[in-house]
Structure formats: structure tokens, C-alpha cells
CSV table of C-alpha atoms in Angstrom, one decimal:
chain,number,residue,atom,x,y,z
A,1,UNK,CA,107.9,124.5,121.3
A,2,UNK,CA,111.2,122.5,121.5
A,3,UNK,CA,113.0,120.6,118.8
A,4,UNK,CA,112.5,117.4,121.2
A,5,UNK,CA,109.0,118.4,121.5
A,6,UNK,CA,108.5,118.6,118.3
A,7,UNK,CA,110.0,116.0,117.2
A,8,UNK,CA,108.0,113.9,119.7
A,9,UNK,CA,105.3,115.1,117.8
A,10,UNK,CA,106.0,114.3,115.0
A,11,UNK,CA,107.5,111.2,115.7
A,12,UNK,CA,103.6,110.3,116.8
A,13,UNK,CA,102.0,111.9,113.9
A,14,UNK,CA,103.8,110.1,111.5
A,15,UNK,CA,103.3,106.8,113.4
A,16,UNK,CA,99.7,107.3,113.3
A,17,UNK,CA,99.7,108.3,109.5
A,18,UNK,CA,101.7,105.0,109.0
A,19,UNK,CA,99.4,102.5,110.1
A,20,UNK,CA,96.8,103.5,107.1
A,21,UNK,CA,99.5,103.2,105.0
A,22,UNK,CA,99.6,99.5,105.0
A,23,UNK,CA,97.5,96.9,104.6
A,24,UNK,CA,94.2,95.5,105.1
A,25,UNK,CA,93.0,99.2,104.3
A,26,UNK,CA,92.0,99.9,100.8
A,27,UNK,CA,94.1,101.2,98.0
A,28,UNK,CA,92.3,105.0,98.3
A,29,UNK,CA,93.6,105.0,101.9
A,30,UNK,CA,96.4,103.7,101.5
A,31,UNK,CA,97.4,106.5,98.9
A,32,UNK,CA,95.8,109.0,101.3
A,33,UNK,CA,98.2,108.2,104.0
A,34,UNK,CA,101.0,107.9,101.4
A,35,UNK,CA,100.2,111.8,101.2
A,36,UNK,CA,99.9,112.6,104.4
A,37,UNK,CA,103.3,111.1,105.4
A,38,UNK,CA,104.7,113.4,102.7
A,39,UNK,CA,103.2,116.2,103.4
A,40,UNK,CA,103.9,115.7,107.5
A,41,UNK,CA,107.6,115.0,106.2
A,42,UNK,CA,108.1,117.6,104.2
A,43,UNK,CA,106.2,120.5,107.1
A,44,UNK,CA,108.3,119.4,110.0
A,45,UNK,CA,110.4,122.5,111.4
A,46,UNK,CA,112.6,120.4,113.7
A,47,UNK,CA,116.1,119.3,112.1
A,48,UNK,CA,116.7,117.0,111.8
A,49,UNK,CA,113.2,115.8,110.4
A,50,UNK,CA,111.9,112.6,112.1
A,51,UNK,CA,111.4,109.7,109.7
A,52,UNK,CA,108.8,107.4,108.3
A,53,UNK,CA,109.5,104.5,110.8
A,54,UNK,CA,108.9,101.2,108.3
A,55,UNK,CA,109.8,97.5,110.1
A,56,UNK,CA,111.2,95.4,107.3
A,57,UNK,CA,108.2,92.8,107.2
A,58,UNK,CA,106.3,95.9,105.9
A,59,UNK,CA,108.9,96.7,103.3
A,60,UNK,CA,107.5,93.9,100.3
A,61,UNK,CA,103.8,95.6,101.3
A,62,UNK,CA,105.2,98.6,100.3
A,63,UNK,CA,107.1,97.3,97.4
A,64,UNK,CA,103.5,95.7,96.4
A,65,UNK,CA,101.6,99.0,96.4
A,66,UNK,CA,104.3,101.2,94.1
A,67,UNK,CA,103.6,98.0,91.7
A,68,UNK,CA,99.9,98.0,92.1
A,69,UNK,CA,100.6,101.8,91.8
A,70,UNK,CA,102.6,101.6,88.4
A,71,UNK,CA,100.3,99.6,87.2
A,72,UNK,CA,97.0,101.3,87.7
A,73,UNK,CA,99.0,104.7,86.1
A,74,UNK,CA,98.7,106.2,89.3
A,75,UNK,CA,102.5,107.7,88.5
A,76,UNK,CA,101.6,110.8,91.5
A,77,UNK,CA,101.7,108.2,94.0
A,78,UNK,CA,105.1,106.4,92.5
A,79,UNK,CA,107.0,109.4,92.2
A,80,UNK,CA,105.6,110.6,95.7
A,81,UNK,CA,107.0,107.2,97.5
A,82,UNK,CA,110.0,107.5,95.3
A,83,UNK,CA,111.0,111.6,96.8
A,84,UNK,CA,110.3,109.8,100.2
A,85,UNK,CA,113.1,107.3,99.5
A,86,UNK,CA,115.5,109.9,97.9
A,87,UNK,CA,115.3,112.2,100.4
A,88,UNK,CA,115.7,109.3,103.2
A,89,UNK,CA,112.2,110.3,104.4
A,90,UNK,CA,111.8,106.3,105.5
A,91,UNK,CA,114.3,104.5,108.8
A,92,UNK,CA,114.2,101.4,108.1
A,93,UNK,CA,113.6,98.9,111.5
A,94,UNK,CA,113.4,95.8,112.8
A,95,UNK,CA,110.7,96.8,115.0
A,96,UNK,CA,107.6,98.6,113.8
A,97,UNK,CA,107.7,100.7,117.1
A,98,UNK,CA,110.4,101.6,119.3
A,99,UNK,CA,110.9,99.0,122.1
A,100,UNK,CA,111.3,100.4,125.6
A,101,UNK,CA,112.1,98.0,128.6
A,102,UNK,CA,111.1,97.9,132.1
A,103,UNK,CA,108.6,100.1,131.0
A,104,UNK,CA,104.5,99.0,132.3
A,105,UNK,CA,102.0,100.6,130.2
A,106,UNK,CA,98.9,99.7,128.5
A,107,UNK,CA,99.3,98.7,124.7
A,108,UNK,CA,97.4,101.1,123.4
A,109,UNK,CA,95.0,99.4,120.1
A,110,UNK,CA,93.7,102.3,117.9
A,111,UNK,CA,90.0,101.1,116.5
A,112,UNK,CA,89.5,100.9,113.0
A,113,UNK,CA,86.5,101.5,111.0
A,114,UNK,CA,85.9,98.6,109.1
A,115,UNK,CA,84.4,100.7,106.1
A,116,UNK,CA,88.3,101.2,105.5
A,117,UNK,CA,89.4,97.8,105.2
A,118,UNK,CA,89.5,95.8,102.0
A,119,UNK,CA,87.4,92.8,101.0
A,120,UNK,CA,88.9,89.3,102.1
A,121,UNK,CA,91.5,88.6,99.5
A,122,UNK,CA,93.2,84.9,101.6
A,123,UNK,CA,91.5,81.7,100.9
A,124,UNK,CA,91.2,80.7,104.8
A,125,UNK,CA,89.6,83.9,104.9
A,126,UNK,CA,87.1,83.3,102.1
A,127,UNK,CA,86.7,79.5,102.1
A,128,UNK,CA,85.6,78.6,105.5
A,129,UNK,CA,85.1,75.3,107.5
A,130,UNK,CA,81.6,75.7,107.3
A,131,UNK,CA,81.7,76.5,103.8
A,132,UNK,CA,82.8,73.4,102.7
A,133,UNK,CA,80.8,71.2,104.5
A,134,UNK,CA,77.7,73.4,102.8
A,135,UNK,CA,79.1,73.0,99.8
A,136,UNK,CA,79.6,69.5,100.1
A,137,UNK,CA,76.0,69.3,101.2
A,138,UNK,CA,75.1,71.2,97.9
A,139,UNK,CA,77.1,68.8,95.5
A,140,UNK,CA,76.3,65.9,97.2
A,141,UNK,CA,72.6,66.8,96.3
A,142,UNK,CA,73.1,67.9,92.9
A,143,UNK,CA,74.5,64.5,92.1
A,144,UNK,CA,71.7,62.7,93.6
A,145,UNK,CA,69.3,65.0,91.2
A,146,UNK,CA,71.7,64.2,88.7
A,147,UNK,CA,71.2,60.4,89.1
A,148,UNK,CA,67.3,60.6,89.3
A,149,UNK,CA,67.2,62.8,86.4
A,150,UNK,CA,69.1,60.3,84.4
A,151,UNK,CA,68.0,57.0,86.2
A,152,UNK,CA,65.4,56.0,83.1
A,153,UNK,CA,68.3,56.4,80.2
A,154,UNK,CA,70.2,53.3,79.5
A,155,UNK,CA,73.6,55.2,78.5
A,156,UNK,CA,74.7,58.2,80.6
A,157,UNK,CA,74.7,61.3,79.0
A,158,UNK,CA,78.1,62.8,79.4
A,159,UNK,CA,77.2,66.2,79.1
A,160,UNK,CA,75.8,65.5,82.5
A,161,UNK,CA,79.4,65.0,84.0
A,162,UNK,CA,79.6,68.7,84.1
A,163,UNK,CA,80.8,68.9,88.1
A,164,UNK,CA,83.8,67.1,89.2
A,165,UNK,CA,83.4,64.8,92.0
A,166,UNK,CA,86.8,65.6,94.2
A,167,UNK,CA,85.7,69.3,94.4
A,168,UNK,CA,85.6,70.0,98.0
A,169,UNK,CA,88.5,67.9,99.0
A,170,UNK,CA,90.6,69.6,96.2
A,171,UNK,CA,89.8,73.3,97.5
A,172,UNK,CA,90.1,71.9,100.7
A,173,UNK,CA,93.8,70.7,100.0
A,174,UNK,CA,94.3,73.9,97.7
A,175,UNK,CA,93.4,76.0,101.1
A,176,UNK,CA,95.7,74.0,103.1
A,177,UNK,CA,98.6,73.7,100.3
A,178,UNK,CA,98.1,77.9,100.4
A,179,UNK,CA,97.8,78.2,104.6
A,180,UNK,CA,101.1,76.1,104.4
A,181,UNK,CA,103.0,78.0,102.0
């Protein structure tokens, strides 16, 4: 084969190893594809090797893992991103891909098995529309049986005051405050 076939190759290969590498996938992929890129990296006979194309937005995601990686004492995976970044194994981009013009061709969207992809960790993911109406359904109820539980005793208990009244529209601001930011 070529050097620009091969590189072409692996150029591809290491494009397609990239996109586990980052997020929403789990951490177990995400190390998995940390190893892969080395190992594709480290195999390639064409010199000079091709690099681990990373666009800067991806760079704090990266930053995140080795810390996520530190802490967890996963020190393989550190020192395995660190050799990358020694030896120059990453190009750093503006673009994730490269951009070609006057070029008409189908963007091509790899499916993902969902199986791979970690739980919802944003609040607009987790705290929906319809979730706060329910839950101000729910609390709007509780304080009714609240008040007919109570209705007989002169003096209201305050250990009954255990739910705050603003709770929905504070997660609701708290979700918007977040979606802002």
C-alpha cells in the first residue's frame, strides 16, 4: 500500500476511534477508545504518523476525563493520554473534521448504540416541562392532605411544614439560571 494510502487509512481509523473517546459515552468506553487511539498511533507504518485530530471545544472534555481519571486511580489511562501528548500524538484544530469546499456529499451520521451512552447528567435533560407540572400536581396535593390532616388542631404543628412551598418555581428558575449559564 502507499504512504498516502495509508495514511488515509489511518487518518479514518483514528477519526472513528475518536468519536468514543468523548462524551456522552461512558467512562469504560471512553478509556477503551483512549487505547485504541494509542495503540492505532503507536502501529502506523507511514511517516510521518497521522495524528489524533482533537477540535479545541473538545479539549476541556479531555482535560475532564484525565481528572476524572486521576481521581478514580486509573494512573494507566493518565499516563497513556500523557505519552499521546509527549510524543505530539494529538493536532490540535479548529474544526473537528477537515473542511473541504465545493465538495457535495452526504454527511455521513455513524449510529450509536445507546447501551454506550451515559445516564442524563444536565438538569434540562433530567428535569423536564412535564415534570414539573407533575410535580407541582403532586405538592399541590400533599398540601391539601396536609391541611385536612391538620384542619381539627387549633395550633399548627410545625413539624408539618416539612415541604417548602416555592419548590417547583425554584428548580424551575435553578434549571433556567443553569440553561443560561
Amino acid at each position: 500500500m502507499a504512504t498516502r494510502q495509508k495514511r488515509l487509512f489511518a487518518r479514518l481509523v483514528l477519526d472513528a476511534a475518536y468519536s468514543f473517546f468523548l462524551p456522552p459515552f461512558s467512562f469504560q468506553i471512553r478509556v477503551g477508545a483512549l487505547y485504541l487511539l494509542y495503540s492505532l498511533y503507536e502501529c502506523q507504518s507511514a511517516a510521518p504518523r497521522a495524528q489524533v485530530r482533537v477540535a479545541l471545544k473538545d479539549w476541556e472534555d479531555i482535560q475532564a476525563f484525565e481528572r476524572d481519571a486521576g481521581e478514580a486511580q486509573h494512573l494507566d489511562v493518565v499516563y497513556i493520554l500523557r505519552q499521546l501528548m509527549r510524543q505530539k500524538g494529538f493536532h490540535f484544530a479548529a474544526m473537528p473534521t477537515l473542511l473541504s469546499y465545493n465538495k457535495k456529499r452526504k454527511a455521513q451520521r455513524s449510529q450509536r448504540c445507546e447501551g454506550f451512552m451515559e445516564a442524563p447528567s444536565r438538569p434540562q435533560e433530567l428535569v423536564s416541562a412535564e415534570l414539573l407540572e407533575e410535580l407541582s400536581h403532586v405538592h399541590g396535593l400533599y398540601d391539601k392532605l396536609k391541611v385536612s390532616a391538620f384542619a381539627s388542631v387549633e395550633r399548627p404543628v410545625s413539624s408539618v411544614q416539612l415541604s417548602r412551598n416555592d419548590l417547583v418555581p425554584r428548580l424551575h428558575a435553578t434549571m433556567l439560571d443553569y440553561h443560561q449559564w
